[in-house]
């Protein structure tokens, strides 16, 4: 097994296996929704209540209704006021409409919220991953029961509805919801149908039973400009006009018109959503009808309701049974005034929930039984006191049943979670053992390989025995736990995963065992200093901090604390080195004269290292104020808010220009590692940067005296930008393969990609013609350096194109931080011992510090562990229409711009120091 340790790809395969274990963990942790498979029908309505007969078909009848469900994407509860929506606000004030506080359970993204409203069951976080695909709902829904009753359903708006409920619409016109730069057309495409669909026929009957309108413009404004954008109020006034139009149209119908206005989710002040903040969870639900409706609640908000209550409410209004898995209740304002109908409706909902409850010993189930008795007593005697008691019992049992079902219908695969956690730990142990083995001097590792004389047959037998033991333990665990996990289903597909699970601990056992046995010389760890241990301990603490939810929500505070500590440690160490240098120099100490070690160390960084580091500390203090993040202090104003204020436009543009020009300067500096033949790379870099400035001018992010640029097509500008970056890579590859030389273009003698044979070492010595070596390895090393720096330059240019103007300054800041930190962490500068080979310690410390820098700037940028911090607007830069792969790539690169840049900077730093391309 020892050759596995010495193989260069073993660590990579362990990491890939760890990703597989992580995928298994995520499969178990993000539960799939449980569906009973029950499809509701009118035959399910009970006709006997505790021995007393009742005609369920006639009692369960809300009359002839036409229902309009108006969903305004991203509508926060505090948006429905007379200031923003005057007509709706006046109706609520006059009690001609009711407003409820509707709670949208996490995840607060569109697709799960639509499913909750239509099925009456709570969605899970697994639906977040499915939000972009929106597979068809397999369970029961309002639309299915309405179709079974012959109801006419019409939908205009977000095409997610069409993908979730295909074939259930009488008429529809869908609009893609993902092109977030569109504020107007997505809503105009909905509103243009209203005159036709709201106008009744000659019998004064509307042409639908259920009309769904899903408006997207408000959410798009929030994503790009935040909840305090000046465009929010005009959009809400536009939505209020739609409410007014529908309300007056309903007065002309010969049947009762019911309008429900709601949001699918809210939005943070920063504009995103997906998390669990109050602004994202609480949305309004406004109810109004055309038949002289008077809100039964006191002025102000009515009772708090769940978003799942929409499904049974719609089913009741449409004369259809509640969906099979519905756990919601009918909105209080729409409950029938007749006690008999009222109690029967509560009984239908409670009985539906009771069928889904596996345990009958719960108190809420007993309460349901008591309610049935009181209802039956009322039906038999007509006593109003029995009706009142039955109503209280039904409502109490319904509330508790809804809570229980919401928690129990999501089935976590605890067995898969446990197995995945075990695998991740053993893989981490194998990687640690492999790392410690590789830290030994190369001569020590080669001796270990040569000393290995174990029989291959014996190793194979041992491997089979350990594999059998692992398989037996896993099988026994499956049967002892009596789990229903797919891991233990032994079907053909999961059998492959089962075998892989047993192989992983077997392989890692041998890797750990062999590494421990052959790790005897860790003298390189003596080169680690206090800063190295701070980096190691901080990284380990961060991984363990995820066991606390507060550490996850406020993870940025952990990194801010660690980074400030690191900067203080480095400042103290560099001051000590500089002070020692000057003290010994001024005193004429013999150490400086006879042992110029300190002089050599200082010459690599210069005495200016201390003021440079102090300036970097000041820069980070400023960047930290740029974007509030996390959860607790998100509402506080930050520098980005100040910069984006209209009166501070000059300073925002200054940030944009300085950040872009500094990035250009960095790119030009990196050209010294490329083959800048005929200054082609310089020219292409200048043109690419010019495209970025033109794009900013064309999108009104930057003022310019050249007014004609504002009329240019931003999409075309971005297309030219991409073409330039591709041309730069192609040019470098062509130079590498000698294309220009073949075409007759002379290359300079110092060309990095010239395959010349070296000259003879002396006049007396010359190579044989067949033995004369080529400089292929040197060319490969130059190509590696060139490609890494092209990657870094292109990443910086792409990211400043995607970033919001106030964040562009982050890109050059990452470069300066990486450069200066790497210089200050040099062990030859900080350590007092001379003549030691600190290459391994340098790689370890610089790898960890680049990891820290990437995560630190991730939070500086305003990101967090909440989905709400994802900037959707970055995904549409340079796009004219929605394209899932391109949008996802842009959004992903923008969200993880800082880790990507820090990683690229590390690659560039390593490539410039190594002497062999294989390193």
PDB file of N, CA and C in Angstrom, residues 332-383:
ATOM      1  N   UNK A 332     -59.964  32.885   7.943  1.00  0.00           N
ATOM      2  CA  UNK A 332     -61.121  33.195   8.804  1.00  0.00           C
ATOM      3  C   UNK A 332     -62.163  34.092   8.154  1.00  0.00           C
ATOM      4  N   UNK A 333     -61.744  35.076   7.351  1.00  0.00           N
ATOM      5  CA  UNK A 333     -62.692  36.019   6.755  1.00  0.00           C
ATOM      6  C   UNK A 333     -63.600  35.361   5.736  1.00  0.00           C
ATOM      7  N   UNK A 334     -63.211  34.192   5.208  1.00  0.00           N
ATOM      8  CA  UNK A 334     -63.994  33.531   4.163  1.00  0.00           C
ATOM      9  C   UNK A 334     -64.727  32.302   4.675  1.00  0.00           C
ATOM     10  N   UNK A 335     -64.705  32.079   5.986  1.00  0.00           N
ATOM     11  CA  UNK A 335     -65.479  30.968   6.550  1.00  0.00           C
ATOM     12  C   UNK A 335     -66.973  31.300   6.469  1.00  0.00           C
ATOM     13  N   UNK A 336     -67.828  30.334   6.183  1.00  0.00           N
ATOM     14  CA  UNK A 336     -69.267  30.612   6.033  1.00  0.00           C
ATOM     15  C   UNK A 336     -69.895  31.038   7.359  1.00  0.00           C
ATOM     16  N   UNK A 337     -70.846  31.962   7.317  1.00  0.00           N
ATOM     17  CA  UNK A 337     -71.479  32.426   8.566  1.00  0.00           C
ATOM     18  C   UNK A 337     -72.427  31.392   9.169  1.00  0.00           C
ATOM     19  N   UNK A 338     -72.986  30.499   8.338  1.00  0.00           N
ATOM     20  CA  UNK A 338     -73.902  29.476   8.842  1.00  0.00           C
ATOM     21  C   UNK A 338     -73.140  28.510   9.755  1.00  0.00           C
ATOM     22  N   UNK A 339     -73.544  28.329  11.029  1.00  0.00           N
ATOM     23  CA  UNK A 339     -72.806  27.458  11.959  1.00  0.00           C
ATOM     24  C   UNK A 339     -72.663  26.026  11.442  1.00  0.00           C
ATOM     25  N   UNK A 340     -73.693  25.533  10.777  1.00  0.00           N
ATOM     26  CA  UNK A 340     -73.635  24.155  10.301  1.00  0.00           C
ATOM     27  C   UNK A 340     -72.571  23.997   9.228  1.00  0.00           C
ATOM     28  N   UNK A 341     -72.554  24.931   8.285  1.00  0.00           N
ATOM     29  CA  UNK A 341     -71.534  24.899   7.242  1.00  0.00           C
ATOM     30  C   UNK A 341     -70.144  25.148   7.820  1.00  0.00           C
ATOM     31  N   UNK A 342     -70.081  26.101   8.735  1.00  0.00           N
ATOM     32  CA  UNK A 342     -68.812  26.471   9.347  1.00  0.00           C
ATOM     33  C   UNK A 342     -68.182  25.266  10.048  1.00  0.00           C
ATOM     34  N   UNK A 343     -68.964  24.580  10.874  1.00  0.00           N
ATOM     35  CA  UNK A 343     -68.436  23.440  11.616  1.00  0.00           C
ATOM     36  C   UNK A 343     -68.109  22.282  10.685  1.00  0.00           C
ATOM     37  N   UNK A 344     -68.927  22.093   9.655  1.00  0.00           N
ATOM     38  CA  UNK A 344     -68.650  20.994   8.736  1.00  0.00           C
ATOM     39  C   UNK A 344     -67.335  21.224   7.988  1.00  0.00           C
ATOM     40  N   UNK A 345     -67.101  22.472   7.593  1.00  0.00           N
ATOM     41  CA  UNK A 345     -65.851  22.784   6.899  1.00  0.00           C
ATOM     42  C   UNK A 345     -64.646  22.544   7.817  1.00  0.00           C
ATOM     43  N   UNK A 346     -64.760  22.962   9.083  1.00  0.00           N
ATOM     44  CA  UNK A 346     -63.683  22.692  10.031  1.00  0.00           C
ATOM     45  C   UNK A 346     -63.485  21.192  10.229  1.00  0.00           C
ATOM     46  N   UNK A 347     -64.604  20.453  10.233  1.00  0.00           N
ATOM     47  CA  UNK A 347     -64.517  18.998  10.411  1.00  0.00           C
ATOM     48  C   UNK A 347     -63.808  18.336   9.223  1.00  0.00           C
ATOM     49  N   UNK A 348     -64.118  18.786   8.022  1.00  0.00           N
ATOM     50  CA  UNK A 348     -63.475  18.216   6.825  1.00  0.00           C
ATOM     51  C   UNK A 348     -61.964  18.427   6.889  1.00  0.00           C
ATOM     52  N   UNK A 349     -61.547  19.652   7.254  1.00  0.00           N
ATOM     53  CA  UNK A 349     -60.116  19.944   7.321  1.00  0.00           C
ATOM     54  C   UNK A 349     -59.442  19.141   8.435  1.00  0.00           C
ATOM     55  N   UNK A 350     -60.086  19.065   9.603  1.00  0.00           N
ATOM     56  CA  UNK A 350     -59.488  18.341  10.727  1.00  0.00           C
ATOM     57  C   UNK A 350     -59.423  16.841  10.439  1.00  0.00           C
ATOM     58  N   UNK A 351     -60.469  16.304   9.817  1.00  0.00           N
ATOM     59  CA  UNK A 351     -60.453  14.877   9.497  1.00  0.00           C
ATOM     60  C   UNK A 351     -59.370  14.565   8.463  1.00  0.00           C
ATOM     61  N   UNK A 352     -59.179  15.475   7.491  1.00  0.00           N
ATOM     62  CA  UNK A 352     -58.124  15.293   6.494  1.00  0.00           C
ATOM     63  C   UNK A 352     -56.751  15.236   7.164  1.00  0.00           C
ATOM     64  N   UNK A 353     -56.521  16.139   8.106  1.00  0.00           N
ATOM     65  CA  UNK A 353     -55.235  16.140   8.812  1.00  0.00           C
ATOM     66  C   UNK A 353     -55.085  14.918   9.710  1.00  0.00           C
ATOM     67  N   UNK A 354     -56.206  14.507  10.331  1.00  0.00           N
ATOM     68  CA  UNK A 354     -56.141  13.360  11.245  1.00  0.00           C
ATOM     69  C   UNK A 354     -55.752  12.084  10.509  1.00  0.00           C
ATOM     70  N   UNK A 355     -56.137  11.966   9.239  1.00  0.00           N
ATOM     71  CA  UNK A 355     -55.757  10.776   8.466  1.00  0.00           C
ATOM     72  C   UNK A 355     -54.255  10.709   8.235  1.00  0.00           C
ATOM     73  N   UNK A 356     -53.609  11.887   8.222  1.00  0.00           N
ATOM     74  CA  UNK A 356     -52.171  11.926   7.982  1.00  0.00           C
ATOM     75  C   UNK A 356     -51.361  11.734   9.257  1.00  0.00           C
ATOM     76  N   UNK A 357     -52.027  11.764  10.426  1.00  0.00           N
ATOM     77  CA  UNK A 357     -51.324  11.618  11.699  1.00  0.00           C
ATOM     78  C   UNK A 357     -51.226  10.141  12.050  1.00  0.00           C
ATOM     79  N   UNK A 358     -50.017   9.577  12.127  1.00  0.00           N
ATOM     80  CA  UNK A 358     -49.894   8.148  12.406  1.00  0.00           C
ATOM     81  C   UNK A 358     -50.221   7.783  13.847  1.00  0.00           C
ATOM     82  N   UNK A 359     -50.013   8.717  14.784  1.00  0.00           N
ATOM     83  CA  UNK A 359     -50.236   8.415  16.205  1.00  0.00           C
ATOM     84  C   UNK A 359     -51.562   9.001  16.656  1.00  0.00           C
ATOM     85  N   UNK A 360     -52.409   8.159  17.241  1.00  0.00           N
ATOM     86  CA  UNK A 360     -53.720   8.604  17.719  1.00  0.00           C
ATOM     87  C   UNK A 360     -53.719   8.916  19.207  1.00  0.00           C
ATOM     88  N   UNK A 361     -52.548   8.830  19.849  1.00  0.00           N
ATOM     89  CA  UNK A 361     -52.480   9.109  21.279  1.00  0.00           C
ATOM     90  C   UNK A 361     -52.111  10.562  21.562  1.00  0.00           C
ATOM     91  N   UNK A 362     -51.973  11.354  20.519  1.00  0.00           N
ATOM     92  CA  UNK A 362     -51.643  12.753  20.703  1.00  0.00           C
ATOM     93  C   UNK A 362     -52.841  13.512  21.254  1.00  0.00           C
ATOM     94  N   UNK A 363     -52.561  14.576  22.006  1.00  0.00           N
ATOM     95  CA  UNK A 363     -53.626  15.353  22.622  1.00  0.00           C
ATOM     96  C   UNK A 363     -54.497  16.030  21.566  1.00  0.00           C
ATOM     97  N   UNK A 364     -53.887  16.497  20.475  1.00  0.00           N
ATOM     98  CA  UNK A 364     -54.690  17.166  19.458  1.00  0.00           C
ATOM     99  C   UNK A 364     -55.633  16.182  18.759  1.00  0.00           C
ATOM    100  N   UNK A 365     -55.259  14.899  18.692  1.00  0.00           N
ATOM    101  CA  UNK A 365     -56.164  13.898  18.108  1.00  0.00           C
ATOM    102  C   UNK A 365     -57.355  13.671  19.036  1.00  0.00           C
ATOM    103  N   UNK A 366     -57.077  13.651  20.332  1.00  0.00           N
ATOM    104  CA  UNK A 366     -58.179  13.499  21.300  1.00  0.00           C
ATOM    105  C   UNK A 366     -59.086  14.722  21.272  1.00  0.00           C
ATOM    106  N   UNK A 367     -58.484  15.880  21.065  1.00  0.00           N
ATOM    107  CA  UNK A 367     -59.280  17.100  20.960  1.00  0.00           C
ATOM    108  C   UNK A 367     -60.189  17.044  19.736  1.00  0.00           C
ATOM    109  N   UNK A 368     -59.686  16.462  18.656  1.00  0.00           N
ATOM    110  CA  UNK A 368     -60.487  16.289  17.442  1.00  0.00           C
ATOM    111  C   UNK A 368     -61.676  15.366  17.728  1.00  0.00           C
ATOM    112  N   UNK A 369     -61.476  14.308  18.490  1.00  0.00           N
ATOM    113  CA  UNK A 369     -62.563  13.400  18.843  1.00  0.00           C
ATOM    114  C   UNK A 369     -63.618  14.105  19.698  1.00  0.00           C
ATOM    115  N   UNK A 370     -63.159  14.961  20.619  1.00  0.00           N
ATOM    116  CA  UNK A 370     -64.113  15.724  21.439  1.00  0.00           C
ATOM    117  C   UNK A 370     -64.912  16.688  20.567  1.00  0.00           C
ATOM    118  N   UNK A 371     -64.236  17.310  19.584  1.00  0.00           N
ATOM    119  CA  UNK A 371     -64.939  18.239  18.690  1.00  0.00           C
ATOM    120  C   UNK A 371     -66.013  17.513  17.893  1.00  0.00           C
ATOM    121  N   UNK A 372     -65.710  16.295  17.433  1.00  0.00           N
ATOM    122  CA  UNK A 372     -66.705  15.511  16.679  1.00  0.00           C
ATOM    123  C   UNK A 372     -67.950  15.254  17.520  1.00  0.00           C
ATOM    124  N   UNK A 373     -67.743  14.921  18.774  1.00  0.00           N
ATOM    125  CA  UNK A 373     -68.893  14.647  19.651  1.00  0.00           C
ATOM    126  C   UNK A 373     -69.761  15.884  19.833  1.00  0.00           C
ATOM    127  N   UNK A 374     -69.099  17.038  20.030  1.00  0.00           N
ATOM    128  CA  UNK A 374     -69.865  18.274  20.208  1.00  0.00           C
ATOM    129  C   UNK A 374     -70.581  18.672  18.920  1.00  0.00           C
ATOM    130  N   UNK A 375     -69.946  18.449  17.776  1.00  0.00           N
ATOM    131  CA  UNK A 375     -70.579  18.753  16.492  1.00  0.00           C
ATOM    132  C   UNK A 375     -71.793  17.847  16.278  1.00  0.00           C
ATOM    133  N   UNK A 376     -71.630  16.560  16.580  1.00  0.00           N
ATOM    134  CA  UNK A 376     -72.751  15.629  16.442  1.00  0.00           C
ATOM    135  C   UNK A 376     -73.896  16.018  17.381  1.00  0.00           C
ATOM    136  N   UNK A 377     -73.527  16.470  18.594  1.00  0.00           N
ATOM    137  CA  UNK A 377     -74.546  16.910  19.553  1.00  0.00           C
ATOM    138  C   UNK A 377     -75.293  18.127  19.015  1.00  0.00           C
ATOM    139  N   UNK A 378     -74.568  19.029  18.375  1.00  0.00           N
ATOM    140  CA  UNK A 378     -75.216  20.209  17.785  1.00  0.00           C
ATOM    141  C   UNK A 378     -76.152  19.797  16.645  1.00  0.00           C
ATOM    142  N   UNK A 379     -75.716  18.876  15.791  1.00  0.00           N
ATOM    143  CA  UNK A 379     -76.562  18.435  14.682  1.00  0.00           C
ATOM    144  C   UNK A 379     -77.833  17.774  15.185  1.00  0.00           C
ATOM    145  N   UNK A 380     -77.710  17.088  16.323  1.00  0.00           N
ATOM    146  CA  UNK A 380     -78.876  16.375  16.855  1.00  0.00           C
ATOM    147  C   UNK A 380     -79.814  17.291  17.621  1.00  0.00           C
ATOM    148  N   UNK A 381     -79.283  18.278  18.336  1.00  0.00           N
ATOM    149  CA  UNK A 381     -80.109  19.101  19.221  1.00  0.00           C
ATOM    150  C   UNK A 381     -80.221  20.557  18.780  1.00  0.00           C
ATOM    151  N   UNK A 382     -79.245  21.040  18.013  1.00  0.00           N
ATOM    152  CA  UNK A 382     -79.244  22.439  17.606  1.00  0.00           C
ATOM    153  C   UNK A 382     -78.796  23.395  18.682  1.00  0.00           C
ATOM    154  N   UNK A 383     -78.165  22.894  19.755  1.00  0.00           N
ATOM    155  CA  UNK A 383     -77.710  23.755  20.838  1.00  0.00           C
ATOM    156  C   UNK A 383     -76.523  24.607  20.382  1.00  0.00           C
TER     157      UNK A 383
END
